[in-house]
mmCIF file of C-alpha atoms and ligand atoms in Angstrom:
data_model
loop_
_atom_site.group_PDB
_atom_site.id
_atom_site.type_symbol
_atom_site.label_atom_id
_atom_site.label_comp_id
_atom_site.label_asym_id
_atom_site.label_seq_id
_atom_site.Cartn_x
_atom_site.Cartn_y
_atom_site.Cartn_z
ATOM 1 C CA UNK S 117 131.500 -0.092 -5.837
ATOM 2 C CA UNK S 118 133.774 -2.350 -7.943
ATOM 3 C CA UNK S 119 132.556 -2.965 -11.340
ATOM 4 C CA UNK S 120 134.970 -5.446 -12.305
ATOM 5 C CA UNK S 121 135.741 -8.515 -11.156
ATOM 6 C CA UNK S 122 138.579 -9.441 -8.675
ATOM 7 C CA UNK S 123 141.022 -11.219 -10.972
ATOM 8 C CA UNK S 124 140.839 -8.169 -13.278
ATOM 9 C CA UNK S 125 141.668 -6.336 -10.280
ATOM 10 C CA UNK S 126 144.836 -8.361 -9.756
ATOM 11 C CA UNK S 127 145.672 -8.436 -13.998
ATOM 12 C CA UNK S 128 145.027 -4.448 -13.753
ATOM 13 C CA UNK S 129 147.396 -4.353 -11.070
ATOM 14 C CA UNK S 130 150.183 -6.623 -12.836
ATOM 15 C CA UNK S 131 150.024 -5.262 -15.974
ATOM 16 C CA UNK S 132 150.350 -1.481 -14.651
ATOM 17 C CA UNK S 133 152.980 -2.337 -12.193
ATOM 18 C CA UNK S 134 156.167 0.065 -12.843
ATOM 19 C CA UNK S 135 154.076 2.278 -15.519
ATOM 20 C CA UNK S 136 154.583 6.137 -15.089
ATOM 21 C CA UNK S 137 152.159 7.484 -17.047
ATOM 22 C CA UNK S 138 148.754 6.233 -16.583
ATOM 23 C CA UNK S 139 145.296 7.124 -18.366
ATOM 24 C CA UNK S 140 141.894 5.779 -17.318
ATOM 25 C CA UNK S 141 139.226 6.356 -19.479
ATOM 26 C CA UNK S 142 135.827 5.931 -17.676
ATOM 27 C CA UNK S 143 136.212 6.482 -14.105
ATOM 28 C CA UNK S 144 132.799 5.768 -12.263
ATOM 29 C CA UNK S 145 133.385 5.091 -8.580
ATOM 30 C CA UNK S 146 137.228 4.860 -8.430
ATOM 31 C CA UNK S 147 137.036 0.902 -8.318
ATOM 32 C CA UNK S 148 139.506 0.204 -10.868
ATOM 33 C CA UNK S 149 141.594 3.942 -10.542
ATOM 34 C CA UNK S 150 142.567 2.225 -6.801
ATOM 35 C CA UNK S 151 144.206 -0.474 -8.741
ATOM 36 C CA UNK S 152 146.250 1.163 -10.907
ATOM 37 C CA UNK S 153 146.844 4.035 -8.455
ATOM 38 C CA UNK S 154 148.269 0.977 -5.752
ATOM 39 C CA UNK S 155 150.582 -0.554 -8.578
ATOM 40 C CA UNK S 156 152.138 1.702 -10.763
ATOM 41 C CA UNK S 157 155.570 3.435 -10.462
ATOM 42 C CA UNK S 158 155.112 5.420 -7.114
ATOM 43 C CA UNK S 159 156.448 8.705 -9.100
ATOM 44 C CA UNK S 160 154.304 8.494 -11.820
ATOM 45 C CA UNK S 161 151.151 10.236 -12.891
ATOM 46 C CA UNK S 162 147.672 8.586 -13.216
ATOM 47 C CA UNK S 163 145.223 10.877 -14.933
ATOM 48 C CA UNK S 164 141.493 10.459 -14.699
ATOM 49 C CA UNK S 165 139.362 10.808 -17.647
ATOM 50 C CA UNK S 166 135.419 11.195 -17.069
ATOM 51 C CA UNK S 167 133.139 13.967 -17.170
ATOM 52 C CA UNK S 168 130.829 12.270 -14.503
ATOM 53 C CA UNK S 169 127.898 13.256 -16.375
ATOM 54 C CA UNK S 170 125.112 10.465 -15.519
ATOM 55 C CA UNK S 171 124.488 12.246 -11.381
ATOM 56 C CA UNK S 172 120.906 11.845 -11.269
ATOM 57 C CA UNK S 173 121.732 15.066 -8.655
ATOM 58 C CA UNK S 174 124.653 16.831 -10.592
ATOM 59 C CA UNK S 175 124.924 19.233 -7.800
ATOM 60 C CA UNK S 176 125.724 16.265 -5.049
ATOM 61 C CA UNK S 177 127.031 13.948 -7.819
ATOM 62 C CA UNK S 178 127.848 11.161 -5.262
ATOM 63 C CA UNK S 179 129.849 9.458 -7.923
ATOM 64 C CA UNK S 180 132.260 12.333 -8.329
ATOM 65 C CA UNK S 181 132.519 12.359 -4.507
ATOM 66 C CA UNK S 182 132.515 7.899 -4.511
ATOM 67 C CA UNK S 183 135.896 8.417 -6.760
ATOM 68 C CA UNK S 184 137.474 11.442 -5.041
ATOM 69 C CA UNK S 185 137.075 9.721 -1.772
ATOM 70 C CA UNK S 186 138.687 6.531 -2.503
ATOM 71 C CA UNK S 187 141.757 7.541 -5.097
ATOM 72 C CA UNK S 188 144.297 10.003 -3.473
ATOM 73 C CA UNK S 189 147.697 11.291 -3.688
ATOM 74 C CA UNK S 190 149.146 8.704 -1.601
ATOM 75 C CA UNK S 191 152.933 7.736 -1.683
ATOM 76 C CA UNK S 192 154.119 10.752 -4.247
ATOM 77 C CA UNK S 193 151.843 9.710 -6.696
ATOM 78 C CA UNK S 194 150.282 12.741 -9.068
ATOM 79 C CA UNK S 195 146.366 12.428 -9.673
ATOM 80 C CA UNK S 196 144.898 14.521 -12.228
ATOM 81 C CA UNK S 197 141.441 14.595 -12.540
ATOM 82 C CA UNK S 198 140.333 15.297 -16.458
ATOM 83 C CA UNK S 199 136.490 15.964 -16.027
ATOM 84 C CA UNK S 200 135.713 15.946 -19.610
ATOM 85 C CA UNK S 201 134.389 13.400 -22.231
ATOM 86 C CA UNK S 202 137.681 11.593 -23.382
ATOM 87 C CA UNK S 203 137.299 12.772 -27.251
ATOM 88 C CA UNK S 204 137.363 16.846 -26.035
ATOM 89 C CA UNK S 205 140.396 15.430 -22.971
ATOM 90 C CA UNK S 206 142.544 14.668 -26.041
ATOM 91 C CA UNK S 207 142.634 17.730 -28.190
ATOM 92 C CA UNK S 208 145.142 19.298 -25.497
ATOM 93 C CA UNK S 209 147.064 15.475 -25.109
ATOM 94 C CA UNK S 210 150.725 15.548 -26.252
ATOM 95 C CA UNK S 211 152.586 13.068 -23.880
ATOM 96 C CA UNK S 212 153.459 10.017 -24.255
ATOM 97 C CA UNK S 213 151.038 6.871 -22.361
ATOM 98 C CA UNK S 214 152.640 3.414 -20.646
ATOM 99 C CA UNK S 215 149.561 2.181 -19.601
ATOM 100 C CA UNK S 216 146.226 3.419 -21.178
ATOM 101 C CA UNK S 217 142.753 1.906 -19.865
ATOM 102 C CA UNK S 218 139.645 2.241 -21.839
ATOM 103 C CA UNK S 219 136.299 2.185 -19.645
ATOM 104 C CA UNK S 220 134.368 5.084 -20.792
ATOM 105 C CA UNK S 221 131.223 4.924 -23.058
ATOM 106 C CA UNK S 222 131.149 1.773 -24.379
ATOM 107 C CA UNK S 223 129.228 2.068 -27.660
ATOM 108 C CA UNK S 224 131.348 0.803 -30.294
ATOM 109 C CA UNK S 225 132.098 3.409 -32.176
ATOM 110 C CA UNK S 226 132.935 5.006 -29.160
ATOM 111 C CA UNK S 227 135.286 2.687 -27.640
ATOM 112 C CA UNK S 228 136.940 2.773 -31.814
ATOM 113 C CA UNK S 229 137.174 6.723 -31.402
ATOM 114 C CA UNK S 230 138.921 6.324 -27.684
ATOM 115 C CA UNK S 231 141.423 3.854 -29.557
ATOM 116 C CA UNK S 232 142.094 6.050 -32.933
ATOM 117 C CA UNK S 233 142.465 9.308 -30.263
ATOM 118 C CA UNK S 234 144.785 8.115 -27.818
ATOM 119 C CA UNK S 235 146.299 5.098 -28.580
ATOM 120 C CA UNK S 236 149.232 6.939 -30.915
ATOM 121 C CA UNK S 237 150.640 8.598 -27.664
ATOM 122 C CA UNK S 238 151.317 4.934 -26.598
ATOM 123 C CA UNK S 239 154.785 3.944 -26.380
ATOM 124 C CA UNK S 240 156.704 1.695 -27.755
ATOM 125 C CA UNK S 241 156.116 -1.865 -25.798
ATOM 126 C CA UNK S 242 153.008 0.385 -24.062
ATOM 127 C CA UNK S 243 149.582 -1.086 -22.530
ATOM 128 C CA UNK S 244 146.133 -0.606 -23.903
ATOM 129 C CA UNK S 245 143.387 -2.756 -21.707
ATOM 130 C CA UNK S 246 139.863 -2.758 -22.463
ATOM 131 C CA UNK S 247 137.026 -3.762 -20.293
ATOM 132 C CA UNK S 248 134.143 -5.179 -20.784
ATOM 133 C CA UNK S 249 135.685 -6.857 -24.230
ATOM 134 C CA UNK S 250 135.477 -10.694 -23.853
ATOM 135 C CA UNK S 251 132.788 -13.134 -23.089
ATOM 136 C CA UNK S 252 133.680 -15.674 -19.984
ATOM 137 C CA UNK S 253 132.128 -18.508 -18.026
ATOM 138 C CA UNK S 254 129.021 -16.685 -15.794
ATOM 139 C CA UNK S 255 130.292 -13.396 -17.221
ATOM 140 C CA UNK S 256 128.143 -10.468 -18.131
ATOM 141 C CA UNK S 257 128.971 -9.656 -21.795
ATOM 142 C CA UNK S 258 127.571 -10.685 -24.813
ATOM 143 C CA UNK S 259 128.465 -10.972 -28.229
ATOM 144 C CA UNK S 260 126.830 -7.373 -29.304
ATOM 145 C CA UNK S 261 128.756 -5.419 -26.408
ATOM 146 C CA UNK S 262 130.723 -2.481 -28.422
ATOM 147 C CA UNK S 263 134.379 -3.244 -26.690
ATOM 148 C CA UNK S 264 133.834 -6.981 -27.313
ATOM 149 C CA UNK S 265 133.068 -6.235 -31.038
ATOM 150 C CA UNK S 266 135.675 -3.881 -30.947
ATOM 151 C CA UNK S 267 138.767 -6.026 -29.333
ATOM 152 C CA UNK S 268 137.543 -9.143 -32.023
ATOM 153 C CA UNK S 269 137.559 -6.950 -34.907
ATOM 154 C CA UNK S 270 140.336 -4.987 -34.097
ATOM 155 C CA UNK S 271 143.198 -7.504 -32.723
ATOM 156 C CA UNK S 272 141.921 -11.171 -33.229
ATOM 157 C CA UNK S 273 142.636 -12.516 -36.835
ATOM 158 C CA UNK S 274 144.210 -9.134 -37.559
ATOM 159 C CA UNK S 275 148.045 -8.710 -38.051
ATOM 160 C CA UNK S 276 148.737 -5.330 -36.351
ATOM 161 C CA UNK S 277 151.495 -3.997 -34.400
ATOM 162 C CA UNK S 278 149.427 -5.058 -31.947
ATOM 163 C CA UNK S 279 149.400 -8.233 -30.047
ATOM 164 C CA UNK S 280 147.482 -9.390 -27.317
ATOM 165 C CA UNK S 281 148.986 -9.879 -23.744
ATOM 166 C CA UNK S 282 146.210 -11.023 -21.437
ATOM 167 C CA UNK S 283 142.680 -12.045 -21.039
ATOM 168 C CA UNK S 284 140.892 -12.036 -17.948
ATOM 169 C CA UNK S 285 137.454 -12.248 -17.626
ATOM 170 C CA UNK S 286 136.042 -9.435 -19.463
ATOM 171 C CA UNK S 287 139.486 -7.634 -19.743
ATOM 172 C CA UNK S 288 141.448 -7.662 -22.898
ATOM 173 C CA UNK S 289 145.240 -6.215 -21.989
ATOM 174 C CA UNK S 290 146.973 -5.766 -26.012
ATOM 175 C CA UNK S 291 150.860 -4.218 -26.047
ATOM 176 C CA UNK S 292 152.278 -2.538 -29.070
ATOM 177 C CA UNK S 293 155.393 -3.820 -30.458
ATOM 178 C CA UNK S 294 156.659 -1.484 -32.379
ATOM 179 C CA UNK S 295 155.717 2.004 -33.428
ATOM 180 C CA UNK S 296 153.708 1.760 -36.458
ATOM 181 C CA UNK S 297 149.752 2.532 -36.235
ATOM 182 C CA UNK S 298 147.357 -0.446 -36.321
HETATM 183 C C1 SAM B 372 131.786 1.325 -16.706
HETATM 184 S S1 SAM B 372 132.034 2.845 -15.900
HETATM 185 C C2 SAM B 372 133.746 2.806 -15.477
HETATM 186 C C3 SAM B 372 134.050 1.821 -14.388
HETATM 187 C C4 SAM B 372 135.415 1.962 -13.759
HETATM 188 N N1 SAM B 372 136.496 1.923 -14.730
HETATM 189 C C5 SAM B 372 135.629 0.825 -12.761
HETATM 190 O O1 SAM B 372 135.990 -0.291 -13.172
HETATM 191 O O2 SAM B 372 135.413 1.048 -11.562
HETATM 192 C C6 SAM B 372 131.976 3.976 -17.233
HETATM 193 C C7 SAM B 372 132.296 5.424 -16.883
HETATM 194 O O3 SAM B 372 132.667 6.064 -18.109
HETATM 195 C C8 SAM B 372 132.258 7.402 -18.067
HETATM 196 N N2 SAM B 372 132.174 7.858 -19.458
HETATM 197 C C9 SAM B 372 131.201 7.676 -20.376
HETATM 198 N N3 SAM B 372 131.551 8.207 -21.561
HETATM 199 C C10 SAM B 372 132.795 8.737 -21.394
HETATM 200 C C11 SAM B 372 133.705 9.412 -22.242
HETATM 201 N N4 SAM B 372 133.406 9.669 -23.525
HETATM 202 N N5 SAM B 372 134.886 9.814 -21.731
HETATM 203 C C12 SAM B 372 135.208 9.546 -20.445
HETATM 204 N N6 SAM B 372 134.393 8.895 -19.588
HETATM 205 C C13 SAM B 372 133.203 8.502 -20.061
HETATM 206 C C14 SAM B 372 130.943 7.395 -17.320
HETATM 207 O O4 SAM B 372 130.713 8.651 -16.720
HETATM 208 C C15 SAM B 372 131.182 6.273 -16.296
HETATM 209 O O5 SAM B 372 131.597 6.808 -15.062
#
């Protein structure tokens, strides 16, 4: 079950297209892990970050099986499933990220920790893209949603080696421009 919209569907898939190494923070259902896994460089490696904790029946845990089903090793691609919150999935991280999408929990201290953990293995020109971060027309966010506090304070008004790229609907796509930390 998508939970996203269908243009961010088509922006995830743009803005991944020709990435190699992939991170997806917040899994769920596989919804958005089928777009990047369709669009990025076909050698690449998209890992999976989520410890799919919230199974009402942890020993079925039909989300688990809902993402395994629909993301697969198709045309050479190399899936690696992280089942772990994203702040323990980081203490053994040491490569570098292209394309870097944070989902996960979305309190906003939380989505502030997922950016201060892994967004300094981002490369140079690399893709951070939050969802659930803007408001827009019929949308579902508000004004108190953590990654839409977040994405405001963090890279609107603010001069950063940051910039944003792309809005669409709730998604907020920002590229680094040079190396230094925000
Ligand atoms: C909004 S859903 C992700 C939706 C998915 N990206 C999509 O568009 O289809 C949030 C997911 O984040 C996971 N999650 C929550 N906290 C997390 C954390 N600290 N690290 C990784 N995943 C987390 C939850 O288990 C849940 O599956």
């Amino acid at each position: 079950m998508a939970q996203h919209t269908e243009a961010e569907h088509r922006a995830l898939e743009k803005h991944v297209r020709g990435c190699k190494s992939v991170v997806e923070i917040g899994v769920a259902e596989g919804a958005s892990a089928v777009a990047l896994q369709t669009a990025m460089h076909p050698e690449g490696a998209l890992y999976l970050v989520d410890p799919f904790h919230l199974s009402r029946v942890p020993m079925l845990n039909f989300l688990r099986r809902a993402a395994r089903s629909v993301v697969s090793n198709t045309r050479g691609l190399r899936i690696v499933w992280i089942e772990s919150f994203s702040h323990d999935a980081v203490r053994g991280w040491s490569q570098p990220i292209d394309f870097l999408l944070i989902d996960g929990d979305h309190r906003e201290e939380a989505v502030e920790q997922d950016w201060r953990d892994w967004s300094p293995f981002v490369a140079a020109q690399g893709i951070v893209a939050f969802h659930d971060a803007r408001l827009f027309a019929g949308g579902w966010t508000s004004l108190d949603y953590g990654p839409v506090r977040f994405v405001d304070r963090m890279f609107r008004n603010a001069s950063c080696d940051w910039s944003i790229l792309d809005e669409v609907d709730s998604l907020v796509v920002v590229r680094r421009k040079g190396r230094r930390e925000c």
